[in-house]
Amino acid sequence: CRRVSIGLELAGCPPMLILDEPTTGLDAVSADRVMRCLNYLCRKSEMTIIASIHQPKSSIFDLFDNVHVLMKGGHVVFSGRKNAVLPYFNSIGFPIPKLENPADFMIDVISGLVNCKQNQAFVAEDLVGMWLEEKDKYSEGSLKRADDDEQQPGLRSTPASTSPFRIFFVLYKKDVLGWVRSLPLKTVDILTTAIFAVILAFNQGAGVKAFDDVLYMSMLTNLYMGMLSVVWAITLTLHRLGSAEREAGASISTALIFTAADVSHFADHLIRPTVYSILYYFIALPRMSFWEFYVVVTGVALSCSGLGELIAVILPQNLATVGGIIISFAFGGLLNGFSPPIPDLPSEWIVFPSYARWGIEALSLAEYRQYNDWKTQTGMNNMSYKFSNWKWALAFLFGSAFVFRLISFPFFRKRALN
């Protein structure tokens, strides 16, 4: 548990890490491995690590660059370079015996268990005054790394901050690993999509379809893809918010957390429409091209996943999934511009924000373009459909996918920081 907690904090590559007794509860071997790993990260990435530690063995003590020794009451009795601490105690009358663990020896000194060779009336409380008198001798260059002896004295220069690209890459790898670990659940999603696509394709049948059948097919495809994408986006976003709170608390940019999560979730929002499009298209054999069908279904999936992210960060967690189902069904089943048709509405702006209004029209227009008869033209006039609207429908679907995510970021950030 201790190592897992440290690992979670290291996942975002913070420029500084503060650890409270990181070796507590670990055996000697595990404690040594943890501290050596932290020492390696400190030197490799220029990360600053501050750790409180109680009675470390000598090999662990040697890993530290600087030491801050406290006694009962929080009083400072030494603060400086690790290789200066023993000479300091020796100078005030506490030479360390041979083969003694430096950490154990210092604890004995500040506990009053070691006699001072320069003052027979010594008590542990005198250590505070001794340090105040001597600390100026150990302040210059005291906060250097132990292997920086060749450098100029003085404070070590501030380490370069971790690159945002590197932090993004680490966060992205973490999210991808989480995606891989949830493969059983993803499999259920893919199988559900495949079954629905096959059932709907056989229900529609191949060949030329009536005007209303094309609309009905488009409506079902949009409704299913839209609702499922919204629900999955809500699930993924709520799950990501759990760890985002911890990462944001470690001063990791919420913009990087949000972007890494979105990029890693992109696979989910592409696999679903890909599986659906392949199975449905090659069974039902609509007249439109496969790529026309695929690009519309993918646009619906991306738009609705963006809508799901927005719902997840706006509504309370216990209401997000139910609210997402209601909203996506309202857009797909009611405000779809098909039933009732747009001309029967008081204003076409009522259905403008609905993904289904544009998704149904885009799929239907791609299919109707392959028909050249008066029934199709009459039906399109009754629905206020125009072939020139196809590109605008796609523009809305893919544009809204970006806009929904852009709007959701401030709410995501607020939830993560709270």
Short mmCIF file of C-alpha atoms in Angstrom, two decimals:
data_model
loop_
_atom_site.label_atom_id
_atom_site.label_comp_id
_atom_site.label_asym_id
_atom_site.label_seq_id
_atom_site.Cartn_x
_atom_site.Cartn_y
_atom_site.Cartn_z
CA CYS A 1 0.00 0.00 0.00
CA ARG A 2 2.86 2.37 0.88
CA ARG A 3 4.62 1.75 -2.43
CA VAL A 4 1.37 2.09 -4.37
CA SER A 5 0.71 5.47 -2.72
CA ILE A 6 4.16 6.71 -3.69
CA GLY A 7 3.68 5.38 -7.22
CA LEU A 8 0.40 7.25 -7.62
CA GLU A 9 2.06 10.53 -6.68
CA LEU A 10 4.98 9.85 -9.03
CA ALA A 11 2.66 9.14 -11.98
CA GLY A 12 2.40 12.82 -12.87
CA CYS A 13 6.15 13.54 -12.54
CA PRO A 14 5.73 16.39 -10.02
CA PRO A 15 8.68 18.80 -9.68
CA MET A 16 8.60 18.27 -5.89
CA LEU A 17 7.50 15.31 -3.79
CA ILE A 18 7.02 15.44 0.00
CA LEU A 19 6.87 12.07 1.76
CA ASP A 20 5.97 11.39 5.39
CA GLU A 21 7.91 8.32 6.57
CA PRO A 22 7.82 6.48 3.22
CA THR A 23 9.53 3.37 4.66
CA THR A 24 7.16 2.84 7.60
CA GLY A 25 5.64 -0.64 7.45
CA LEU A 26 8.20 -1.92 4.95
CA ASP A 27 10.83 -4.56 5.61
CA ALA A 28 14.50 -3.59 5.35
CA VAL A 29 14.89 -4.81 1.77
CA SER A 30 11.74 -3.09 0.50
CA ALA A 31 12.61 0.12 2.32
CA ASP A 32 16.06 0.13 0.72
CA ARG A 33 14.58 -0.45 -2.74
CA VAL A 34 12.04 2.34 -2.35
CA MET A 35 14.62 4.87 -1.20
CA ARG A 36 17.10 3.88 -3.93
CA CYS A 37 14.36 4.31 -6.51
CA LEU A 38 13.53 7.76 -5.14
CA ASN A 39 17.21 8.67 -5.15
CA TYR A 40 17.48 7.58 -8.79
CA LEU A 41 14.42 9.65 -9.77
CA CYS A 42 15.80 12.65 -7.92
CA ARG A 43 19.04 12.58 -9.93
CA LYS A 44 17.58 11.43 -13.23
CA SER A 45 14.70 13.90 -13.45
CA GLU A 46 15.97 16.67 -11.14
CA MET A 47 12.90 16.14 -8.98
CA THR A 48 13.19 17.54 -5.44
CA ILE A 49 12.17 14.94 -2.84
CA ILE A 50 11.68 15.80 0.83
CA ALA A 51 11.13 12.87 3.20
CA SER A 52 10.73 12.51 6.93
CA ILE A 53 12.25 9.25 8.06
CA HIS A 54 12.76 7.55 11.44
CA GLN A 55 15.89 5.50 12.19
CA PRO A 56 16.97 4.65 8.61
CA LYS A 57 19.75 2.13 8.23
CA SER A 58 23.12 3.53 7.21
CA SER A 59 22.77 2.61 3.51
CA ILE A 60 19.51 4.59 3.33
CA PHE A 61 21.00 7.51 5.24
CA ASP A 62 23.81 7.72 2.68
CA LEU A 63 21.26 8.23 -0.12
CA PHE A 64 20.22 11.65 1.18
CA ASP A 65 21.84 14.86 -0.08
CA ASN A 66 20.75 17.09 2.79
CA VAL A 67 19.68 16.37 6.35
CA HIS A 68 17.37 18.30 8.66
CA VAL A 69 17.58 16.92 12.22
CA LEU A 70 14.75 17.68 14.66
CA MET A 71 14.40 16.93 18.34
CA LYS A 72 11.38 16.75 20.60
CA GLY A 73 9.26 19.88 20.28
CA GLY A 74 10.22 20.40 16.65
CA HIS A 75 13.45 22.24 17.45
CA VAL A 76 16.17 22.18 14.80
CA VAL A 77 19.54 20.77 15.91
CA PHE A 78 21.11 20.53 12.43
CA SER A 79 20.24 21.50 8.87
CA GLY A 80 22.71 21.07 6.04
CA ARG A 81 24.58 18.68 3.81
CA LYS A 82 24.52 15.04 4.76
CA ASN A 83 28.31 14.71 4.77
CA ALA A 84 28.55 17.67 7.17
CA VAL A 85 26.30 16.33 9.89
CA LEU A 86 28.83 14.01 11.54
CA PRO A 87 31.66 16.56 11.49
CA TYR A 88 29.25 19.02 13.12
CA PHE A 89 28.31 16.65 15.95
CA ASN A 90 31.99 15.80 16.39
CA SER A 91 32.83 19.50 16.69
CA ILE A 92 30.36 19.99 19.56
CA GLY A 93 31.63 16.98 21.50
CA PHE A 94 29.82 13.99 20.00
CA PRO A 95 32.27 11.88 17.94
CA ILE A 96 30.54 8.91 16.35
CA PRO A 97 31.91 5.49 17.36
CA LYS A 98 33.25 3.24 14.64
CA LEU A 99 30.73 1.06 12.81
CA GLU A 100 27.84 3.04 14.31
CA ASN A 101 24.78 3.86 12.21
CA PRO A 102 24.82 7.68 11.85
CA ALA A 103 21.04 7.93 12.10
CA ASP A 104 20.90 5.83 15.27
CA PHE A 105 23.76 7.83 16.77
CA MET A 106 22.04 11.17 16.14
CA ILE A 107 18.81 9.90 17.67
CA ASP A 108 20.72 8.83 20.78
CA VAL A 109 22.37 12.27 20.96
CA ILE A 110 19.14 14.27 20.70
CA SER A 111 17.51 11.90 23.20
CA GLY A 112 20.25 12.73 25.76
CA LEU A 113 21.66 9.19 25.81
CA VAL A 114 25.19 10.24 24.78
CA ASN A 115 27.50 12.27 27.02
CA CYS A 116 29.08 15.38 25.59
CA LYS A 117 32.89 15.22 25.80
CA GLN A 118 33.14 19.02 25.96
CA ASN A 119 30.44 19.63 28.57
CA GLN A 120 29.81 17.20 31.41
CA ALA A 121 26.66 19.12 32.42
CA PHE A 122 25.15 18.66 28.94
CA VAL A 123 21.42 18.10 28.54
CA ALA A 124 19.63 17.42 25.24
CA GLU A 125 17.98 20.85 25.23
CA ASP A 126 21.45 22.44 24.87
CA LEU A 127 21.61 21.15 21.28
CA VAL A 128 19.26 23.91 20.12
CA GLY A 129 21.54 26.66 21.39
CA MET A 130 24.64 24.89 20.06
CA TRP A 131 23.18 24.83 16.58
CA LEU A 132 22.18 28.49 16.71
CA GLU A 133 25.80 29.36 17.53
CA GLU A 134 27.34 27.12 14.89
CA LYS A 135 24.83 27.10 12.04
CA ASP A 136 26.46 29.95 10.10
CA LYS A 137 29.50 27.75 9.54
CA TYR A 138 27.32 25.14 7.85
CA SER A 139 24.89 27.36 5.95
CA GLU A 140 27.06 28.28 2.98
CA GLY A 141 26.63 25.64 0.32
CA SER A 142 24.71 23.47 2.78
CA LEU A 143 21.87 22.63 0.45
CA LYS A 144 23.95 21.15 -2.34
CA ARG A 145 23.78 17.59 -3.43
CA ALA A 146 26.35 15.31 -1.93
CA ASP A 147 28.04 14.80 -5.30
CA ASP A 148 28.27 18.51 -6.13
CA ASP A 149 31.56 19.18 -4.34
CA GLU A 150 33.21 20.39 -7.54
CA GLN A 151 30.65 23.11 -8.07
CA GLN A 152 30.68 26.65 -6.72
CA PRO A 153 29.44 27.05 -3.14
CA GLY A 154 25.97 28.35 -2.56
CA LEU A 155 22.47 27.03 -3.08
CA ARG A 156 22.00 24.58 -5.93
CA SER A 157 20.27 26.22 -8.84
CA THR A 158 16.58 25.61 -9.06
CA PRO A 159 15.95 22.40 -11.04
CA ALA A 160 14.36 22.76 -14.41
CA SER A 161 10.65 22.17 -14.28
CA THR A 162 9.40 18.96 -15.76
CA SER A 163 8.45 19.35 -19.42
CA PRO A 164 4.67 19.53 -20.01
CA PHE A 165 5.14 17.08 -22.88
CA ARG A 166 6.78 14.58 -20.55
CA ILE A 167 4.00 14.98 -17.96
CA PHE A 168 1.40 14.54 -20.71
CA PHE A 169 3.14 11.40 -21.94
CA VAL A 170 3.23 9.90 -18.44
CA LEU A 171 -0.45 10.72 -17.86
CA TYR A 172 -1.33 9.31 -21.26
CA LYS A 173 0.50 6.03 -20.56
CA LYS A 174 -1.31 5.80 -17.22
CA ASP A 175 -4.69 6.28 -18.90
CA VAL A 176 -3.87 3.77 -21.63
CA LEU A 177 -2.87 1.22 -18.99
CA GLY A 178 -6.23 1.79 -17.29
CA TRP A 179 -7.93 1.28 -20.66
CA VAL A 180 -6.14 -2.05 -21.17
CA ARG A 181 -7.05 -3.23 -17.68
CA SER A 182 -10.74 -2.60 -18.41
CA LEU A 183 -10.73 -4.71 -21.60
CA PRO A 184 -13.37 -7.17 -20.28
CA LEU A 185 -15.81 -4.26 -19.90
CA LYS A 186 -14.84 -2.91 -23.32
CA THR A 187 -15.53 -6.34 -24.77
CA VAL A 188 -19.10 -6.18 -23.47
CA ASP A 189 -19.49 -2.78 -25.14
CA ILE A 190 -18.18 -4.10 -28.48
CA LEU A 191 -20.33 -7.24 -28.37
CA THR A 192 -23.43 -5.19 -27.55
CA THR A 193 -22.70 -2.88 -30.47
CA ALA A 194 -22.12 -5.81 -32.82
CA ILE A 195 -25.36 -7.56 -31.83
CA PHE A 196 -27.43 -4.41 -32.26
CA ALA A 197 -25.83 -3.67 -35.64
CA VAL A 198 -26.59 -7.18 -36.93
CA ILE A 199 -30.19 -7.14 -35.67
CA LEU A 200 -30.90 -3.71 -37.16
CA ALA A 201 -29.21 -4.58 -40.46
CA PHE A 202 -31.25 -7.76 -40.95
CA ASN A 203 -34.39 -5.89 -39.94
CA GLN A 204 -33.77 -3.28 -42.64
CA GLY A 205 -32.75 -5.78 -45.29
CA ALA A 206 -30.72 -5.11 -48.44
CA GLY A 207 -31.81 -3.35 -51.61
CA VAL A 208 -33.80 -0.24 -52.43
CA LYS A 209 -35.67 1.17 -49.43
CA ALA A 210 -38.72 3.39 -49.13
CA PHE A 211 -38.25 7.02 -48.15
CA ASP A 212 -39.54 6.55 -44.61
CA ASP A 213 -37.49 3.35 -44.12
CA VAL A 214 -34.29 5.30 -44.74
CA LEU A 215 -35.31 7.87 -42.14
CA TYR A 216 -36.25 5.14 -39.68
CA MET A 217 -32.90 3.40 -40.17
CA SER A 218 -31.08 6.70 -39.69
CA MET A 219 -33.05 7.49 -36.55
CA LEU A 220 -32.34 4.11 -34.89
CA THR A 221 -28.65 4.31 -35.76
CA ASN A 222 -28.37 7.80 -34.29
CA LEU A 223 -30.39 6.96 -31.20
CA TYR A 224 -28.38 3.85 -30.37
CA MET A 225 -24.95 5.33 -31.14
CA GLY A 226 -25.81 8.57 -29.37
CA MET A 227 -27.14 7.07 -26.14
CA LEU A 228 -24.36 4.50 -25.82
CA SER A 229 -21.65 7.10 -26.50
CA VAL A 230 -23.11 9.45 -23.89
CA VAL A 231 -23.31 6.75 -21.21
CA TRP A 232 -19.78 5.49 -21.84
CA ALA A 233 -18.35 9.01 -21.88
CA ILE A 234 -20.01 9.72 -18.52
CA THR A 235 -18.61 6.48 -17.06
CA LEU A 236 -15.08 7.18 -18.29
CA THR A 237 -15.12 10.82 -17.17
CA LEU A 238 -16.40 10.07 -13.67
CA HIS A 239 -13.80 7.32 -13.29
CA ARG A 240 -11.03 9.68 -14.43
CA LEU A 241 -12.15 12.41 -12.04
CA GLY A 242 -11.29 10.13 -9.11
CA SER A 243 -7.56 10.13 -9.83
CA ALA A 244 -7.63 13.65 -11.34
CA GLU A 245 -8.37 15.06 -7.88
CA ARG A 246 -5.20 13.48 -6.50
CA GLU A 247 -3.09 14.56 -9.47
CA ALA A 248 -4.41 18.13 -9.40
CA GLY A 249 -3.65 18.21 -5.67
CA ALA A 250 -0.04 17.42 -6.58
CA SER A 251 0.04 20.60 -8.74
CA ILE A 252 -0.21 18.76 -12.05
CA SER A 253 -1.88 20.86 -14.73
CA THR A 254 -5.58 20.03 -15.04
CA ALA A 255 -5.33 20.89 -18.73
CA LEU A 256 -2.77 18.09 -19.19
CA ILE A 257 -4.88 15.67 -17.13
CA PHE A 258 -7.99 16.48 -19.16
CA THR A 259 -6.23 16.30 -22.54
CA ALA A 260 -4.43 13.03 -21.76
CA ALA A 261 -7.71 11.45 -20.65
CA ASP A 262 -9.51 12.65 -23.79
CA VAL A 263 -6.80 11.35 -26.10
CA SER A 264 -6.73 7.95 -24.39
CA HIS A 265 -10.55 7.71 -24.50
CA PHE A 266 -10.51 8.50 -28.20
CA ALA A 267 -10.05 4.80 -28.99
CA ASP A 268 -13.37 4.00 -27.26
CA HIS A 269 -15.21 6.56 -29.33
CA LEU A 270 -13.73 5.19 -32.57
CA ILE A 271 -14.00 1.44 -31.97
CA ARG A 272 -17.74 1.57 -31.34
CA PRO A 273 -18.76 3.31 -34.62
CA THR A 274 -16.19 1.24 -36.53
CA VAL A 275 -17.67 -2.07 -35.39
CA TYR A 276 -21.21 -0.85 -35.95
CA SER A 277 -20.49 0.56 -39.42
CA ILE A 278 -18.70 -2.52 -40.74
CA LEU A 279 -21.36 -4.99 -39.61
CA TYR A 280 -24.39 -2.89 -40.48
CA TYR A 281 -23.16 -1.66 -43.85
CA PHE A 282 -22.08 -5.00 -45.29
CA ILE A 283 -25.28 -6.73 -44.16
CA ALA A 284 -27.86 -4.06 -45.02
CA LEU A 285 -25.93 -2.88 -48.11
CA PRO A 286 -27.26 0.70 -48.35
CA ARG A 287 -26.58 2.52 -51.62
CA MET A 288 -24.37 5.19 -50.08
CA SER A 289 -20.64 4.48 -49.90
CA PHE A 290 -19.19 2.86 -46.81
CA TRP A 291 -17.10 5.93 -46.03
CA GLU A 292 -20.13 8.21 -46.16
CA PHE A 293 -21.90 5.94 -43.69
CA TYR A 294 -18.83 5.58 -41.48
CA VAL A 295 -17.99 9.27 -41.24
CA VAL A 296 -21.53 10.18 -40.17
CA VAL A 297 -21.73 7.44 -37.52
CA THR A 298 -18.29 8.43 -36.20
CA GLY A 299 -19.37 12.09 -36.06
CA VAL A 300 -22.40 11.10 -34.00
CA ALA A 301 -20.24 9.05 -31.61
CA LEU A 302 -17.72 11.87 -31.11
CA SER A 303 -20.39 14.53 -30.68
CA CYS A 304 -22.32 12.48 -28.13
CA SER A 305 -19.19 11.48 -26.22
CA GLY A 306 -18.42 15.19 -25.88
CA LEU A 307 -21.97 15.74 -24.66
CA GLY A 308 -21.48 12.90 -22.15
CA GLU A 309 -18.31 14.51 -20.80
CA LEU A 310 -20.16 17.79 -20.31
CA ILE A 311 -23.02 16.06 -18.50
CA ALA A 312 -20.58 14.16 -16.26
CA VAL A 313 -18.89 17.31 -14.98
CA ILE A 314 -22.03 19.45 -14.65
CA LEU A 315 -24.51 17.09 -12.98
CA PRO A 316 -23.90 15.51 -9.54
CA GLN A 317 -22.16 12.15 -9.80
CA ASN A 318 -25.19 10.15 -8.62
CA LEU A 319 -27.42 11.78 -11.26
CA ALA A 320 -25.02 11.97 -14.22
CA THR A 321 -25.77 8.59 -15.83
CA VAL A 322 -29.56 8.89 -15.50
CA GLY A 323 -29.42 12.49 -16.69
CA GLY A 324 -27.28 11.48 -19.67
CA ILE A 325 -29.75 8.78 -20.72
CA ILE A 326 -32.68 11.20 -20.48
CA ILE A 327 -30.91 13.98 -22.41
CA SER A 328 -29.56 11.71 -25.15
CA PHE A 329 -32.97 10.06 -25.59
CA ALA A 330 -34.68 13.45 -25.73
CA PHE A 331 -32.29 14.56 -28.49
CA GLY A 332 -32.37 11.25 -30.37
CA GLY A 333 -35.98 10.23 -29.95
CA LEU A 334 -37.88 13.50 -29.69
CA LEU A 335 -35.86 16.46 -30.97
CA ASN A 336 -34.58 14.67 -34.05
CA GLY A 337 -36.22 16.67 -36.86
CA PHE A 338 -37.78 13.45 -38.18
CA SER A 339 -40.76 12.86 -35.93
CA PRO A 340 -42.14 15.50 -35.85
CA PRO A 341 -40.51 16.83 -39.04
CA ILE A 342 -38.82 20.22 -39.04
CA PRO A 343 -41.60 22.03 -41.04
CA ASP A 344 -44.13 21.10 -38.35
CA LEU A 345 -42.11 22.74 -35.55
CA PRO A 346 -42.65 26.37 -34.47
CA SER A 347 -38.98 27.01 -35.20
CA GLU A 348 -36.18 24.87 -36.59
CA TRP A 349 -33.92 26.22 -33.85
CA ILE A 350 -35.74 23.94 -31.41
CA VAL A 351 -33.89 20.94 -32.83
CA PHE A 352 -30.70 22.78 -33.84
CA PRO A 353 -28.55 21.59 -30.87
CA SER A 354 -29.67 17.96 -31.28
CA TYR A 355 -27.07 15.52 -32.61
CA ALA A 356 -29.90 13.41 -34.08
CA ARG A 357 -31.29 16.28 -36.11
CA TRP A 358 -27.99 16.50 -38.01
CA GLY A 359 -27.06 12.82 -37.87
CA ILE A 360 -30.36 11.62 -39.31
CA GLU A 361 -30.27 14.23 -42.05
CA ALA A 362 -26.66 13.42 -42.97
CA LEU A 363 -27.28 9.66 -43.22
CA SER A 364 -30.53 10.13 -45.12
CA LEU A 365 -29.04 12.60 -47.60
CA ALA A 366 -26.11 10.27 -48.30
CA GLU A 367 -28.61 7.52 -49.16
CA TYR A 368 -31.09 9.71 -51.05
CA ARG A 369 -28.29 10.99 -53.26
CA GLN A 370 -28.22 7.54 -54.86
CA TYR A 371 -31.95 7.70 -55.68
CA ASN A 372 -33.30 9.71 -58.58
CA ASP A 373 -37.07 9.60 -58.45
CA TRP A 374 -39.91 11.98 -57.73
CA LYS A 375 -40.88 10.23 -54.47
CA THR A 376 -37.48 10.98 -52.97
CA GLN A 377 -37.57 14.59 -54.11
CA THR A 378 -41.10 15.03 -52.73
CA GLY A 379 -40.14 13.48 -49.41
CA MET A 380 -37.06 15.68 -49.10
CA ASN A 381 -39.18 18.77 -49.76
CA ASN A 382 -41.61 17.70 -47.05
CA MET A 383 -38.70 17.25 -44.57
CA SER A 384 -36.93 20.46 -45.67
CA TYR A 385 -33.86 18.38 -46.52
CA LYS A 386 -31.32 19.69 -49.03
CA PHE A 387 -28.29 17.91 -50.43
CA SER A 388 -26.22 21.01 -49.69
CA ASN A 389 -26.91 20.47 -45.96
CA TRP A 390 -24.82 17.28 -45.85
CA LYS A 391 -21.51 19.06 -45.29
CA TRP A 392 -23.10 21.36 -42.71
CA ALA A 393 -24.45 18.36 -40.83
CA LEU A 394 -20.96 16.88 -40.66
CA ALA A 395 -19.56 20.24 -39.61
CA PHE A 396 -22.02 20.36 -36.71
CA LEU A 397 -21.29 16.81 -35.55
CA PHE A 398 -17.50 17.14 -35.53
CA GLY A 399 -17.58 20.77 -34.44
CA SER A 400 -19.86 20.04 -31.50
CA ALA A 401 -17.54 17.22 -30.43
CA PHE A 402 -14.82 19.84 -29.94
CA VAL A 403 -17.10 22.53 -28.47
CA PHE A 404 -18.64 20.19 -25.87
CA ARG A 405 -15.18 19.19 -24.67
CA LEU A 406 -14.02 22.79 -24.60
CA ILE A 407 -17.01 23.81 -22.48
CA SER A 408 -16.59 20.84 -20.15
CA PHE A 409 -12.96 21.62 -19.29
CA PRO A 410 -13.63 24.49 -16.79
CA PHE A 411 -16.14 22.27 -14.97
CA PHE A 412 -13.69 19.34 -15.03
CA ARG A 413 -11.00 21.60 -13.60
CA LYS A 414 -13.29 22.85 -10.85
CA ARG A 415 -14.28 19.31 -9.87
CA ALA A 416 -10.65 18.10 -9.90
CA LEU A 417 -9.41 20.98 -7.74
CA ASN A 418 -12.27 20.61 -5.27
#
